[in-house]
GROMACS .gro file of C-alpha atoms in nm:
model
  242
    1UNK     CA    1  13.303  25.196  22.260
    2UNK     CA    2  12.951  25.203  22.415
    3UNK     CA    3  13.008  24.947  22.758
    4UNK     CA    4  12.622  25.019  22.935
    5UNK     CA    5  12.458  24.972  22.587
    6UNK     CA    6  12.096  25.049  22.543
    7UNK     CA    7  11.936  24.703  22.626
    8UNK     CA    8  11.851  24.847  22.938
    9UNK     CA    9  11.518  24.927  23.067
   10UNK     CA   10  11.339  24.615  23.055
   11UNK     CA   11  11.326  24.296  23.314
   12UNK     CA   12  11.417  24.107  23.055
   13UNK     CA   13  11.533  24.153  22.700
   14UNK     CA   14  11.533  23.888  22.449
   15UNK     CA   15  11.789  23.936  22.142
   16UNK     CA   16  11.735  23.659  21.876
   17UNK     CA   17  11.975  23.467  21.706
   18UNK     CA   18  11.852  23.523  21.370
   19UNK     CA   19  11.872  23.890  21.409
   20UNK     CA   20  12.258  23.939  21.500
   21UNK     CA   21  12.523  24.021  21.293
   22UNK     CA   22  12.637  23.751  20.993
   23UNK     CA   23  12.961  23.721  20.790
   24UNK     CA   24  13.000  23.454  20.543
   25UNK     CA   25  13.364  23.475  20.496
   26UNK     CA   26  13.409  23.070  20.350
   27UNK     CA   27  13.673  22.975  20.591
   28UNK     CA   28  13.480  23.136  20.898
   29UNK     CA   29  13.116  23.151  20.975
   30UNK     CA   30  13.061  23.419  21.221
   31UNK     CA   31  12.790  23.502  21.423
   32UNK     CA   32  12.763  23.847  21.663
   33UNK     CA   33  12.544  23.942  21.912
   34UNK     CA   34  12.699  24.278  21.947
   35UNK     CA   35  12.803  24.541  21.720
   36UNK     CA   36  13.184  24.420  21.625
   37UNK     CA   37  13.367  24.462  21.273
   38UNK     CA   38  13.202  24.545  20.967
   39UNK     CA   39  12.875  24.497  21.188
   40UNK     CA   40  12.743  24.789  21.321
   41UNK     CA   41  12.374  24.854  21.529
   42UNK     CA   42  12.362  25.133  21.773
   43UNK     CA   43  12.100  24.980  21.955
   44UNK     CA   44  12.323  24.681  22.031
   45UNK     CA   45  12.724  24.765  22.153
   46UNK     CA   46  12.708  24.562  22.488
   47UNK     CA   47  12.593  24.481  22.749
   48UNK     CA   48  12.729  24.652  23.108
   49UNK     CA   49  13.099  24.533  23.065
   50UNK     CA   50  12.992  24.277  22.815
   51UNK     CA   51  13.112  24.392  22.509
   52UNK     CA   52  13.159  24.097  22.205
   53UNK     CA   53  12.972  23.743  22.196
   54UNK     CA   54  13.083  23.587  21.871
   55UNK     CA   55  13.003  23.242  21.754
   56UNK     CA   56  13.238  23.141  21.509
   57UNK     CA   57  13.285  22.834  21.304
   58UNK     CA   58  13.616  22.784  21.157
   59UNK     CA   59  13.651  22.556  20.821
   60UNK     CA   60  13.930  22.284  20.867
   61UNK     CA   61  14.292  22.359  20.848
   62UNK     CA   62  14.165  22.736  20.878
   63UNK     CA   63  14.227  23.030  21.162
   64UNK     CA   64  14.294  23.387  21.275
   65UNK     CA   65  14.600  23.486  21.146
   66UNK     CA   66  14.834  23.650  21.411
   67UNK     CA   67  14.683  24.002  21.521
   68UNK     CA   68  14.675  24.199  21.815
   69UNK     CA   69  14.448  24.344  22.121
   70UNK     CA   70  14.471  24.578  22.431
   71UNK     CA   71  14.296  24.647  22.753
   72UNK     CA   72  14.011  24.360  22.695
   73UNK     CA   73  13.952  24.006  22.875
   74UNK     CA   74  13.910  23.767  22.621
   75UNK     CA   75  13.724  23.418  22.732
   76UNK     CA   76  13.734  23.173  22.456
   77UNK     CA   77  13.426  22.863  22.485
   78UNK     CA   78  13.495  22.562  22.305
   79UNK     CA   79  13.180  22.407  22.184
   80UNK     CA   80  13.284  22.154  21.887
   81UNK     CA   81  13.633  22.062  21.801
   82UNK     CA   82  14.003  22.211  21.874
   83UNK     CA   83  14.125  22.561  21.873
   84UNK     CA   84  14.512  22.576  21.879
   85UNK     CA   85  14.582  22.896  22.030
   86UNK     CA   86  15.008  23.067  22.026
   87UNK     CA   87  15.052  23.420  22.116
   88UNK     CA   88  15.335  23.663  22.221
   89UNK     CA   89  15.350  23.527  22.578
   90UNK     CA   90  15.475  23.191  22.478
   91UNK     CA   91  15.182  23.044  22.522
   92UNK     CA   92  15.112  22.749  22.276
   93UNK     CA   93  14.789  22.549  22.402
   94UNK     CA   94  14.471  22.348  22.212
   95UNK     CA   95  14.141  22.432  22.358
   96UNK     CA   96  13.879  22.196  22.327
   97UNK     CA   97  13.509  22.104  22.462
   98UNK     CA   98  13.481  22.224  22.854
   99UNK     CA   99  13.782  22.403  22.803
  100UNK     CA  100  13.782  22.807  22.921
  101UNK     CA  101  14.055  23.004  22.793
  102UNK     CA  102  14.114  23.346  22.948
  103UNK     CA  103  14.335  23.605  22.780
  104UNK     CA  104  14.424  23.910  22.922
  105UNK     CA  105  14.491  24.158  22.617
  106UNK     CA  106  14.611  24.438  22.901
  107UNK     CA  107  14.912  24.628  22.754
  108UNK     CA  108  14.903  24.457  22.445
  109UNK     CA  109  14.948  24.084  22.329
  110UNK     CA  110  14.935  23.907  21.964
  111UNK     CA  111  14.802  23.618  21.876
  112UNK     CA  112  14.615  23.317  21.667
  113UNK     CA  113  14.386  23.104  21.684
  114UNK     CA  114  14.356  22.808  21.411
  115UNK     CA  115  14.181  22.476  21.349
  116UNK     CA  116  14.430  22.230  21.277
  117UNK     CA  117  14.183  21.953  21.192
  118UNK     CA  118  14.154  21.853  20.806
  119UNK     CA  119  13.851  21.726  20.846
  120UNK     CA  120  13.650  21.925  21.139
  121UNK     CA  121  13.542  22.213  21.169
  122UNK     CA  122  13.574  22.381  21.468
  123UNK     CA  123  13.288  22.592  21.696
  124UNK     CA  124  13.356  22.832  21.977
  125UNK     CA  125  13.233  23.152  22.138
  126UNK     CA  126  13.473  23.458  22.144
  127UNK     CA  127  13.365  23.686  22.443
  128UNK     CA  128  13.530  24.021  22.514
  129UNK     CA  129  13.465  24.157  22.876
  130UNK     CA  130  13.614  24.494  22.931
  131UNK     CA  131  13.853  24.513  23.199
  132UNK     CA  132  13.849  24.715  23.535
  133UNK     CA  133  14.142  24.887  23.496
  134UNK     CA  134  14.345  24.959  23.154
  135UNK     CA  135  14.744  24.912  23.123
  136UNK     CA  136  14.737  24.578  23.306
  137UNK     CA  137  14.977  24.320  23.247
  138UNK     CA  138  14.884  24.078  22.953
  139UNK     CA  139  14.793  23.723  23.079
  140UNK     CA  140  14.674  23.386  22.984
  141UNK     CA  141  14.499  23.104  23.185
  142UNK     CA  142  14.345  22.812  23.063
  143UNK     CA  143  14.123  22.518  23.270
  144UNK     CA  144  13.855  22.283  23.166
  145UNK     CA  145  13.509  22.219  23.316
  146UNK     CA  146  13.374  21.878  23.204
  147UNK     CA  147  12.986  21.791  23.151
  148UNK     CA  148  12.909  21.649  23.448
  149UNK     CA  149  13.051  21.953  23.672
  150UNK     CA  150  12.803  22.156  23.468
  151UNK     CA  151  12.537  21.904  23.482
  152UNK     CA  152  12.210  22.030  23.623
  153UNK     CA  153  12.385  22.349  23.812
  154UNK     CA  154  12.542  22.644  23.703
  155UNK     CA  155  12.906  22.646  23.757
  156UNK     CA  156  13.125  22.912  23.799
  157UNK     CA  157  13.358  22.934  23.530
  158UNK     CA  158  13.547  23.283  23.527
  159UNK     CA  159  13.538  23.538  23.837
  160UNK     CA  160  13.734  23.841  23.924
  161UNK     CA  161  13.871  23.582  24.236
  162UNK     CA  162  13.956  23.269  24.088
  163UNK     CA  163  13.669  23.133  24.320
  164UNK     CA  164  13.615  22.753  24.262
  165UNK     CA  165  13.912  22.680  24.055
  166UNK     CA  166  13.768  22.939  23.784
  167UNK     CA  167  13.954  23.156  23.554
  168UNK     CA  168  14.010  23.462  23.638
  169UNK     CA  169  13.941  23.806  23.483
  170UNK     CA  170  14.030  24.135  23.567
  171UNK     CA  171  13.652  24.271  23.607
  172UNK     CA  172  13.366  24.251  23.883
  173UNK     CA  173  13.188  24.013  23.654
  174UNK     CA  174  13.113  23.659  23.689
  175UNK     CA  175  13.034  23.346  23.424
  176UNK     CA  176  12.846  23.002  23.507
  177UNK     CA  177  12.807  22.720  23.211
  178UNK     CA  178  12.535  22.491  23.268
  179UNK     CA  179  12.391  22.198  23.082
  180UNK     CA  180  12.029  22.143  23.192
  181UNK     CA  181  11.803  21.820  23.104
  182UNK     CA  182  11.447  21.882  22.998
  183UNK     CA  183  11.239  21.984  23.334
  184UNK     CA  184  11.555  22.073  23.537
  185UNK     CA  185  11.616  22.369  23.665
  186UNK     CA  186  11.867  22.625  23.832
  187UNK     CA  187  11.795  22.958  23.991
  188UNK     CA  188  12.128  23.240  23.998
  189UNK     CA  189  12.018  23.534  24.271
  190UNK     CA  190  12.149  23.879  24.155
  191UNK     CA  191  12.278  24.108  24.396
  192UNK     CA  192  12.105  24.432  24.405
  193UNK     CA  193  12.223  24.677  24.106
  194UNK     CA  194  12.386  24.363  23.949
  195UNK     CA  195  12.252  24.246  23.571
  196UNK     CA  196  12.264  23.923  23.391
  197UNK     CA  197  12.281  23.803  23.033
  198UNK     CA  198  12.199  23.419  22.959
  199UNK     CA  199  12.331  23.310  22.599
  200UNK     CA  200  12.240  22.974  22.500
  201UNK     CA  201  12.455  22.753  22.318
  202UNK     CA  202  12.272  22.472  22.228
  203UNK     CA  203  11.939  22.356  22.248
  204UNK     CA  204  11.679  22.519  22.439
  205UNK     CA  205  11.508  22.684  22.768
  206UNK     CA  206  11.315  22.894  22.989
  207UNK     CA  207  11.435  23.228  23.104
  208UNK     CA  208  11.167  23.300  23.356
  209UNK     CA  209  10.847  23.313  23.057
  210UNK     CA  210  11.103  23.334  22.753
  211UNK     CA  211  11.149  23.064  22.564
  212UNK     CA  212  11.604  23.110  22.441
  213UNK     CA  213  11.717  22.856  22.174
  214UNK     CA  214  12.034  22.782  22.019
  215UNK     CA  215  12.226  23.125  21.942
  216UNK     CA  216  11.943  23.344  22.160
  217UNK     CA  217  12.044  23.583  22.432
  218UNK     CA  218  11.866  23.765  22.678
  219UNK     CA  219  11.967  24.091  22.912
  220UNK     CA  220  11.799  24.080  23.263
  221UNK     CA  221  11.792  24.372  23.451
  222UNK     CA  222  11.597  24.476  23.799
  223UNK     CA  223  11.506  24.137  23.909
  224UNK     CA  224  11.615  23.926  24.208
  225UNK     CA  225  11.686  23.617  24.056
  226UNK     CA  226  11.728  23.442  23.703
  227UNK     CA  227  11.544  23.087  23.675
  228UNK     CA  228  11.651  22.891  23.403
  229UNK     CA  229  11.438  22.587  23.277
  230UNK     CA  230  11.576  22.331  23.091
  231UNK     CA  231  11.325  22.218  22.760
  232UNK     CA  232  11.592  21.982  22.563
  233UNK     CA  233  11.881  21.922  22.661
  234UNK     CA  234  12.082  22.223  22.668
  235UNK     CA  235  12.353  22.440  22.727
  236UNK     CA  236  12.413  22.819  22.833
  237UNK     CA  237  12.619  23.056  22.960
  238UNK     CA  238  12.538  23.292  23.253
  239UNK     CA  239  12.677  23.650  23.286
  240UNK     CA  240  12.625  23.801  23.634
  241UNK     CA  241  12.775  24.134  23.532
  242UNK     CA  242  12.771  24.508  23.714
   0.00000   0.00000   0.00000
């Protein structure tokens, strides 16, 4: 596993959606921006600590059958429908729109994830962040950030602290959601030696001159600042990573 992959070396770093990773499976449309599975680039295995963004789509009445992890933080995004999540902690829980789920995979946990709706599909982001330390206790946490807490500003929604009611994860790594109008914007300042990666989720904006639509990404490195403008209404996630 390659953690400080090789989109380094630039300011900025655009990786397009059409150019990650596809599977077609029928029941699950899957999307990654990093090497995961079957899917394999060298030139893209992470980020820093970021390791897996998948965008998955999951056909009605469909889902992950139960399976395992270890020694990853696993943040799931809700973007369209409900995820019903059960795992070997006890933990039985729906995840919807706004909602973060944080799963600590630590000494090892099982679990699925499943659309229980007959009629809707249902679209999320799987992100793996690896974890500080390995042989952690497994965890889960769950809270949800509505649209207008988002709204115009980036808000934190995972930290290493728990800082303003976020989820938290067992890395120095930080994630902000935002939904920006058209003409708004919000600026994140990056602590020297820290990196970013902005991965939109719907619609489109500015990152500094690039222009990130639906599915895009972009790594920032050696800058002060990340200035994200909004062009239609859209939404994003913001990794302040070390």
């Amino acid at each position: 596993m390659v953690a400080r992959g090789s989109l380094t070396g630039m300011a900025i770093q655009v990786r397009r959606a059409k150019e990650r990773g596809h599977g077609d499976h029928g029941w699950l449309d899957t999307w990654h921006t990093f090497s995961f599975s079957d899917y394999y680039d060298p030139r893209f295995m992470g980020f820093r600590v970021l390791r897996v963004i998948n965008e998955d789509t999951v056909a009605p009445g469909q889902g992950f059958p139960t399976h395992g992890h270890r020694d990853m933080e696993i943040v799931s995004y809700v973007l369209e429908g409900a995820l019903e999540h059960r795992d070997s902690l006890g933990t039985g829980s729906v995840i919807r729109p706004g909602d973060v789920q944080r799963m600590s995979a630590g000494t090892g946990v099982r679990h699925s994830e499943f659309n229980g709706s007959p009629t809707e599909p249902v679209h999320f982001l799987q992100i793996w962040i690896e974890p500080a330390a390995r042989g952690i206790a497994p965890g889960y946490e769950q809270k949800a950030f509505g649209d207008a807490d988002k709204r115009d500003r980036l808000r934190l929604v995972a930290s290493p602290d728990g800082a303003e009611g976020s989820v938290t994860i067992h890395q120095d790594a930080r994630v902000y959601a935002t939904r920006l109008e058209a003409g708004r914007e919000v600026v994140h300042r990056l602590a020297p030696g820290r990196h970013a990666w902005v991965q939109v989720t719907r619609g489109a904006l500015m990152v500094g001159p690039e222009r990130l639509a639906h599915g895009d990404g972009a790594a920032i490195s050696g800058e002060g600042a990340v200035t994200l403008t909004g062009e239609q209404d859209a939404e994003a996630l913001l990794f302040d990573l070390p």
